[in-house]
Short mmCIF file of C-alpha atoms in Angstrom, two decimals:
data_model
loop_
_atom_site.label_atom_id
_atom_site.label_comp_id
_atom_site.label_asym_id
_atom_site.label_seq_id
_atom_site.Cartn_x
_atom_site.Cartn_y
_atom_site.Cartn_z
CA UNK J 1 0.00 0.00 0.00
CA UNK J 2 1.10 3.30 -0.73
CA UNK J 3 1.99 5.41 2.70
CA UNK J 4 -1.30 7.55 2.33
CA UNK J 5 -2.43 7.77 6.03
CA UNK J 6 -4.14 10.35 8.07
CA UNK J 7 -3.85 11.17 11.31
CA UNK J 8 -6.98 10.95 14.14
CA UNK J 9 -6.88 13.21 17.02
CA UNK J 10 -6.16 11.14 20.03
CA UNK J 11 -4.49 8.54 18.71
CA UNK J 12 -0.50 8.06 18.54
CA UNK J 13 -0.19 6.48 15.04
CA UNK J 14 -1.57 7.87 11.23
CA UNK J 15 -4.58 5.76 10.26
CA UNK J 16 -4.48 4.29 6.81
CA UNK J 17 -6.99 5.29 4.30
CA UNK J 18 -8.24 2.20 3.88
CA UNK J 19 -9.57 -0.07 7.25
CA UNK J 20 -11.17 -3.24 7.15
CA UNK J 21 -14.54 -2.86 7.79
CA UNK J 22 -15.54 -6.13 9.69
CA UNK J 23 -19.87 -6.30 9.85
CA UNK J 24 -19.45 -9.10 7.27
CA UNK J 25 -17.29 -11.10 9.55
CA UNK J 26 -19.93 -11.44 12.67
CA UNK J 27 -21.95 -13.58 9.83
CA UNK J 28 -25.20 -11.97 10.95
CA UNK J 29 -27.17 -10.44 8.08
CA UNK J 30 -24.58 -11.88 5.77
CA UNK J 31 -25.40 -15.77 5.25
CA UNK J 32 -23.25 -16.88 8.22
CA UNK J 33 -20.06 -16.72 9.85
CA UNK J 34 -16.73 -18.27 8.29
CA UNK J 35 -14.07 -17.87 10.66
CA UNK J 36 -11.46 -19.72 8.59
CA UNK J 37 -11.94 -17.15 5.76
CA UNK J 38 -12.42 -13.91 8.08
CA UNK J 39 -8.68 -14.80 9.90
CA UNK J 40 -7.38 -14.92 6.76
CA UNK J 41 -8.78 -11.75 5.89
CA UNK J 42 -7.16 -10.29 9.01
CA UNK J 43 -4.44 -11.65 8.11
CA UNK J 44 -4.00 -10.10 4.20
CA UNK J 45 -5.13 -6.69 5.10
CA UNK J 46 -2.00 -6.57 7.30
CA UNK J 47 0.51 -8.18 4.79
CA UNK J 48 -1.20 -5.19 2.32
CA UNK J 49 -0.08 -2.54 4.80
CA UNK J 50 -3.85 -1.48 6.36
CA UNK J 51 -3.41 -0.81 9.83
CA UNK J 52 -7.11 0.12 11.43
CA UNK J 53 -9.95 -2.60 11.60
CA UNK J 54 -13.60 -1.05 12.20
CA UNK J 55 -15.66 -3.48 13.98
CA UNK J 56 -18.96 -3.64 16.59
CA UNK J 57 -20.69 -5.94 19.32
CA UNK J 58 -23.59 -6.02 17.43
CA UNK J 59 -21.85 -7.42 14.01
CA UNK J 60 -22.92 -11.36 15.14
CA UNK J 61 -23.90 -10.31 18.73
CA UNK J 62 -19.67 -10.04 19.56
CA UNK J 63 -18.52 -12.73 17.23
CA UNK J 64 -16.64 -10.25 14.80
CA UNK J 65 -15.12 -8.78 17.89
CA UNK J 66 -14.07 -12.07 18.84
CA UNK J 67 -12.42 -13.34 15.69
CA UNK J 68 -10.71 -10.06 15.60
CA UNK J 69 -9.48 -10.28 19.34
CA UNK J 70 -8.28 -14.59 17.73
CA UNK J 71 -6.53 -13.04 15.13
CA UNK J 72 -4.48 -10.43 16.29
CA UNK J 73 -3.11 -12.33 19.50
CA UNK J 74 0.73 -11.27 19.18
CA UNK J 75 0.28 -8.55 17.22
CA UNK J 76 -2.70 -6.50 18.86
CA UNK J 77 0.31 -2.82 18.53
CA UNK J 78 0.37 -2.80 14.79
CA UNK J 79 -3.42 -2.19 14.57
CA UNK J 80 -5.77 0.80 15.13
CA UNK J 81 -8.81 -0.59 16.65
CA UNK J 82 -12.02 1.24 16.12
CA UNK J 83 -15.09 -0.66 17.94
CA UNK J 84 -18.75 0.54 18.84
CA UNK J 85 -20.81 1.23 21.48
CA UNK J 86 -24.85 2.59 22.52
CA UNK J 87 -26.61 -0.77 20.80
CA UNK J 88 -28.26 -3.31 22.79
CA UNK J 89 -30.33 -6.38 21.59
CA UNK J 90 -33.35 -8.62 22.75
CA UNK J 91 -34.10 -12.23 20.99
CA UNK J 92 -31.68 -10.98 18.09
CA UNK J 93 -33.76 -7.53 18.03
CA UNK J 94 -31.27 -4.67 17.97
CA UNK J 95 -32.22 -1.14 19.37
CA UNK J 96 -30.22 2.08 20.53
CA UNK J 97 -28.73 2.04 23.93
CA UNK J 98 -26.60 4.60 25.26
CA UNK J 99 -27.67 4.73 28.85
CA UNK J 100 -24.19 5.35 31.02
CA UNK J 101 -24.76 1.39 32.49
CA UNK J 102 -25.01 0.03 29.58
CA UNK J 103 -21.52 2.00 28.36
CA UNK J 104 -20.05 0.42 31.26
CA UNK J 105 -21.14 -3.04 30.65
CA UNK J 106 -20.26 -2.78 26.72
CA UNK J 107 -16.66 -1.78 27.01
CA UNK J 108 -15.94 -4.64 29.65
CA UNK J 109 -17.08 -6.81 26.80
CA UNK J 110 -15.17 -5.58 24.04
CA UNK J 111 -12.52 -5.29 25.54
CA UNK J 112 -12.52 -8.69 26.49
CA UNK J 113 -13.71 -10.19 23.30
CA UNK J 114 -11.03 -8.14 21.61
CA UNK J 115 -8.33 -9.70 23.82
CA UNK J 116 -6.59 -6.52 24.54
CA UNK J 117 -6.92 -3.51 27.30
CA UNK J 118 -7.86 -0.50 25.55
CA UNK J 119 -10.18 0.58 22.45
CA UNK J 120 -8.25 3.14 20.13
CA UNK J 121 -11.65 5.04 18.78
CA UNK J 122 -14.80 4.13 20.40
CA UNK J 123 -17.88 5.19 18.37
CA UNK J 124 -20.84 5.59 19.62
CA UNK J 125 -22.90 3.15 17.09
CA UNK J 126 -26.37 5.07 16.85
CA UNK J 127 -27.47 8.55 18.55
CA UNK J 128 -30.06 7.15 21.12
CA UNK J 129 -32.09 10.39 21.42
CA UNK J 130 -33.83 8.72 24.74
CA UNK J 131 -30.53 9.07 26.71
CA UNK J 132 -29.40 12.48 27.47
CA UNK J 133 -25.77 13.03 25.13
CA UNK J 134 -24.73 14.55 28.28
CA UNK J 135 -24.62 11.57 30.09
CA UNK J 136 -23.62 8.93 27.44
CA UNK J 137 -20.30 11.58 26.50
CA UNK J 138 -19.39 11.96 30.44
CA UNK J 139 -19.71 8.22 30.87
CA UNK J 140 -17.52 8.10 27.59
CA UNK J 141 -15.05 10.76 28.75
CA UNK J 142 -14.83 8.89 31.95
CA UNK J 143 -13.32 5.62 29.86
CA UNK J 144 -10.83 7.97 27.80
CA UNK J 145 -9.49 9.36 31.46
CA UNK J 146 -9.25 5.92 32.54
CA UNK J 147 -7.32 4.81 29.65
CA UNK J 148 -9.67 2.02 28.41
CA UNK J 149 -10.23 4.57 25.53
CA UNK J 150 -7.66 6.77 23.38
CA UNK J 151 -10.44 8.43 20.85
CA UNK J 152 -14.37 9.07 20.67
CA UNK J 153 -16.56 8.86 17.40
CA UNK J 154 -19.69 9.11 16.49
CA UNK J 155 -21.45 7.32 14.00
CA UNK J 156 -25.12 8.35 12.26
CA UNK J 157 -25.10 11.24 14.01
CA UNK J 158 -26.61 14.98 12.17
CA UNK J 159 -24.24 18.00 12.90
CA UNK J 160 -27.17 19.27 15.42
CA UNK J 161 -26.31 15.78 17.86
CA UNK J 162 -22.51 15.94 17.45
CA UNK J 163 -22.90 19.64 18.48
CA UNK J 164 -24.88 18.87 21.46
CA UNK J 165 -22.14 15.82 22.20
CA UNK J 166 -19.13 17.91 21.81
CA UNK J 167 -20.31 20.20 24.31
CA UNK J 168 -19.49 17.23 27.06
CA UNK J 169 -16.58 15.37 25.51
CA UNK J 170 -14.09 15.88 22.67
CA UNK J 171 -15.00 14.14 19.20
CA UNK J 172 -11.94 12.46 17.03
CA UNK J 173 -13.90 11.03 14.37
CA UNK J 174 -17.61 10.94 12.42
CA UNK J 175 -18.88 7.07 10.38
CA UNK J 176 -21.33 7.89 7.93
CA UNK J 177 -22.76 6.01 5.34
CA UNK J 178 -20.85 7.43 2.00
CA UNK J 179 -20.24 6.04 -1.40
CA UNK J 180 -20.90 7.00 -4.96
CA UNK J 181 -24.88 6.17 -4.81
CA UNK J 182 -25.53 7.06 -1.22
CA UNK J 183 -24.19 11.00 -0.95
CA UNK J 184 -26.14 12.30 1.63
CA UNK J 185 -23.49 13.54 4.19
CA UNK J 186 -22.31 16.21 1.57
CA UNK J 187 -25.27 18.04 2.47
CA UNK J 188 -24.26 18.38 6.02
CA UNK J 189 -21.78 15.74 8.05
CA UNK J 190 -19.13 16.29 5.71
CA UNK J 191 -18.84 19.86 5.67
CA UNK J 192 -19.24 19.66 9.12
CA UNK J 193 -16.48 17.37 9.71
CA UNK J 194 -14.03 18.94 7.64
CA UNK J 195 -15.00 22.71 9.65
CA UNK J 196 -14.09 21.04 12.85
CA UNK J 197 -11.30 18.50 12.00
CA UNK J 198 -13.39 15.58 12.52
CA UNK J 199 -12.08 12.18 10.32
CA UNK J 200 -14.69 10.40 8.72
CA UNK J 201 -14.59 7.03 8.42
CA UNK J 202 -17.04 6.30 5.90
CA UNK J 203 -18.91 2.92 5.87
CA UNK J 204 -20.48 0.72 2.90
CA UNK J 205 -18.11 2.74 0.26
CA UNK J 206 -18.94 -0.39 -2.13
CA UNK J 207 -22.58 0.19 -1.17
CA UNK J 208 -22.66 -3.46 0.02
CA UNK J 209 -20.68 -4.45 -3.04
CA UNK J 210 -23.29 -3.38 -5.76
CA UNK J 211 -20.01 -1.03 -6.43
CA UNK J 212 -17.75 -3.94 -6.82
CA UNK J 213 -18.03 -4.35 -10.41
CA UNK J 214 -18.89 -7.94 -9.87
CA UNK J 215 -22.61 -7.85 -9.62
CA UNK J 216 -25.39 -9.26 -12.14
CA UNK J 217 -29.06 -8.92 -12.40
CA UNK J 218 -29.82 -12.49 -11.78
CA UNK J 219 -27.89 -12.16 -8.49
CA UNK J 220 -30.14 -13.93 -5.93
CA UNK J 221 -29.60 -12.70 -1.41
CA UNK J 222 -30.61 -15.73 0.39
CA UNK J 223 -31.05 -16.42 4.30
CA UNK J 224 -30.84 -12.99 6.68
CA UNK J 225 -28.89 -11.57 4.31
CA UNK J 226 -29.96 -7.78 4.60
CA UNK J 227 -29.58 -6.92 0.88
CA UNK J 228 -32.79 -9.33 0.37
CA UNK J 229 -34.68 -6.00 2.19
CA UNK J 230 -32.29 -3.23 1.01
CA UNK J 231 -34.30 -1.19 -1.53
CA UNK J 232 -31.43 -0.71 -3.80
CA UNK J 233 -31.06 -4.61 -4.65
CA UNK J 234 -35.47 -5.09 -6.06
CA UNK J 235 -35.89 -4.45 -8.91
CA UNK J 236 -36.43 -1.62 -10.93
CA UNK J 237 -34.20 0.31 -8.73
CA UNK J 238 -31.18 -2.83 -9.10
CA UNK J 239 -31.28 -2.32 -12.63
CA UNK J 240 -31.10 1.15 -12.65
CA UNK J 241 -28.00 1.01 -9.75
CA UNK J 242 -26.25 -2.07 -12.21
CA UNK J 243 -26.77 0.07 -15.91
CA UNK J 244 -24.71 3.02 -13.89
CA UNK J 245 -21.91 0.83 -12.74
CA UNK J 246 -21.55 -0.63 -16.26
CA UNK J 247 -21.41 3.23 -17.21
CA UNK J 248 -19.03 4.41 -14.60
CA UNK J 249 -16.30 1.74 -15.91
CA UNK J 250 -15.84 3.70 -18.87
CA UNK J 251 -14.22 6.29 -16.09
CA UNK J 252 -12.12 3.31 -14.13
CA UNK J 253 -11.10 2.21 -17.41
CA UNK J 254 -9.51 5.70 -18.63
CA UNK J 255 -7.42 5.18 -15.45
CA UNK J 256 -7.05 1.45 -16.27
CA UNK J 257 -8.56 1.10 -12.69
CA UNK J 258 -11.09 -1.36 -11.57
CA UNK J 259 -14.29 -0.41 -10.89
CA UNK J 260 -14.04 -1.38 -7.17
CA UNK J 261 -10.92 1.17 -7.11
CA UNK J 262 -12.79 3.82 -8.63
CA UNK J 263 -15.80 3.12 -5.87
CA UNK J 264 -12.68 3.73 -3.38
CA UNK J 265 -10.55 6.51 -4.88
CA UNK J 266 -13.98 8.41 -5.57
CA UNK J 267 -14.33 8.19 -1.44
CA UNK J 268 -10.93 8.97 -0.68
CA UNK J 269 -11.15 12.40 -2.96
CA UNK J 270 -14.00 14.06 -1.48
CA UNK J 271 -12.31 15.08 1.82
CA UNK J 272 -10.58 13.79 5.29
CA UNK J 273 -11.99 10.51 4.70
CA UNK J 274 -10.79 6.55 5.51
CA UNK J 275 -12.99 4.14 3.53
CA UNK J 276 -14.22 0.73 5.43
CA UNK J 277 -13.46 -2.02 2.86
CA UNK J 278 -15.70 -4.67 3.96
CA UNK J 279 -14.30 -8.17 3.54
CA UNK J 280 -14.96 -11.60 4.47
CA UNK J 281 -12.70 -13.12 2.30
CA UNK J 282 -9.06 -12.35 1.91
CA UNK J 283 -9.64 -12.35 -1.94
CA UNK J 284 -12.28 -9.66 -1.21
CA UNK J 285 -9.51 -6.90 -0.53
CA UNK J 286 -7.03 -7.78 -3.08
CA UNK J 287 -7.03 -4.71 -5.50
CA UNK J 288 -6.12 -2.54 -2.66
CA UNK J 289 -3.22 -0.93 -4.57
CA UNK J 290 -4.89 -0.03 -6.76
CA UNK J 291 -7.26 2.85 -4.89
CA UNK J 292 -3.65 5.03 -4.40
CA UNK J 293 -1.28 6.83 -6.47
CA UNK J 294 -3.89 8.59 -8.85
CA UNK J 295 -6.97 10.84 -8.14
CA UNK J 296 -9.81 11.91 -9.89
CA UNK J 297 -9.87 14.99 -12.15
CA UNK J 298 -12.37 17.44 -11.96
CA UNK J 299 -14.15 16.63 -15.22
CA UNK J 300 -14.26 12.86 -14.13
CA UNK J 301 -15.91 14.07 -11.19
CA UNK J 302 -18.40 15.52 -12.79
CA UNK J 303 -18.90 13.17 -15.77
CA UNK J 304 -20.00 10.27 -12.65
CA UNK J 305 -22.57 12.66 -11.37
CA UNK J 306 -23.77 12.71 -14.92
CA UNK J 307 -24.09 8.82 -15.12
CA UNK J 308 -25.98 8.45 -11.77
CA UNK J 309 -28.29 11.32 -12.77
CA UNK J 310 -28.64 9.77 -16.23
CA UNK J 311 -29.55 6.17 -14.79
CA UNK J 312 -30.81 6.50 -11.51
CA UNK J 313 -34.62 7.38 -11.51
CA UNK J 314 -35.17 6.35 -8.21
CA UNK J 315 -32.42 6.90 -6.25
CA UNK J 316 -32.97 5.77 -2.30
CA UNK J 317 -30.63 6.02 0.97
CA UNK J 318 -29.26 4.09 3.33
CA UNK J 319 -32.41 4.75 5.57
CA UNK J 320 -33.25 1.40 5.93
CA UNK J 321 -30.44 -0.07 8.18
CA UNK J 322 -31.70 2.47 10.82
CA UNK J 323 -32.27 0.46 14.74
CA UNK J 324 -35.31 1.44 16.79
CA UNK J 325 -35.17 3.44 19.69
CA UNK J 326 -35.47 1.80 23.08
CA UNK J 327 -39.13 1.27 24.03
#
């Protein structure tokens, strides 16, 4: 990998621009866990020079935390380790859960299933607007005194709830949804996070690999996986999402690029961003090269926005992967 890093407040060591992005690996909502495969992955996304792994309790109810905590047994100082926090879940039903006891009761867990004694950046998962951000950034603050924490995030929060947040404990980092069909944080979280050097770490840059390149109409989502609900996989909307990734490799192809790198660089030019490769499979990072030592020109830039305005009638959000509040 090239050495294109960026550096998090709070945290000792420059973050590569490209983490490993881990939901996959828990094998909920994704046909199942293979934790053969996902060590492996681990494995080659060290040996390729990334150096953060994004992961959460909820991805398989702990089990991605655990296969990371396996994995990196020996080796737990090379890695920047970004976990989650403020989710809680009933008979597999997930819902928002930042209540200060719950924090406490959390971090204890990751820290165990992650085999190590402290969380680099701790992001709080979802804002849980029935918990006062007071209290959930104090309790927060409390772990980053204590040394169980180096950094705090926030993830799916508006500029109006970090604001609020920030006014109790210091902010490193932002994880929005953000890829070429999903764009919605340039309205508002990006801006904001580049006005208050906030790094965004932004998640499903593939788009849950519809971006890959790889994808076909007559691809069938079977068991929990959640792209058998996600709006942008039924049809007419899938064809309409496919038609503009067959147009945008016209664009990877003038940089004799992939399409999956062009999905990437395209993230890693619009501001002070890391993008969360997703893998479950070691041969589901290789082409990381390939996302540095080029950018996008400005025409290119524009010439995409053409294509997805051109083929995308019914363009939708991420919206749907939005947990409940607490009842």
């Amino acid at each position: 990998m090239s050495a294109d890093t960026i550096a998090i407040p709070g945290i000792a060591k420059p973050a590569s621009r490209i983490a490993l992005g881990t939901w996959a690996i828990g094998g909920s909502m994704w046909g199942g866990a293979d934790d053969a495969n996902a060590s492996k992955t681990i494995d080659e996304a060290l040996e390729l020079g990334i150096n953060m792994i994004d992961t959460a309790p909820v991805y398989g109810f702990g089990h991605s935390e655990e296969v990371i905590g396996k994995a990196l047994e020996g080796r737990r100082g090379r890695v920047i380790l970004a976990t989650k926090v403020g989710l809680n879940w009933q008979d597999g039903k997930v819902f928002r859960d930042s209540r200060p006891a719950r924090i406490e009761e959390e971090v204890e867990k990751s820290l165990s299933r992650l085999r190590t004694d402290y969380i680099d950046l701790y992001q709080v998962h979802w804002p849980d607007t029935r918990t006062p951000f007071e209290e959930t950034a104090r309790a927060l603050e409390n772990l980053v005194k204590s040394g169980k924490v180096k950094a705090l995030g926030l993830s799916n929060f508006s500029p109006a709830q970090m604001d609020e947040f920030r006014k109790f404990a210091p902010v490193s980092a932002v994880q929005p949804p953000y890829n070429l069909f999903e764009r919605e944080i340039e309205r508002d979280v990006l801006p904001y996070a580049e006005k208050n050097n906030l790094v965004v770490l932004a998640y499903g840059p593939l788009c849950r690999g519809l971006l890959s390149g790889r994808m076909t109409a007559d691809r069938k989502f079977e068991g929990d996986d959640l792209r058998k609900t996600d709006p942008k996989f039924q049809q007419p909307r899938f064809g309409q999402y496919l038609q503009a990734v067959e147009d945008l490799k016209a664009i990877a192809n003038k940089y004799g690029k992939s399409m999956l790198a062009l999905a990437i660089r395209w993230v890693l030019d619009r501001g002070p961003t890391i993008a969360l490769w997703g893998a479950r499979k070691p041969e589901q990072i290789a082409g990381v090269d390939d996302a540095f030592g080029w950018k996008l020109d400005a025409e290119d830039m524009k010439a995409i926005d053409a294509i997805l305005a051109k083929d995308i009638k019914d363009p939708v959000g991420p919206e749907f992967m939005a947990p409940p509040l607490r009842a």
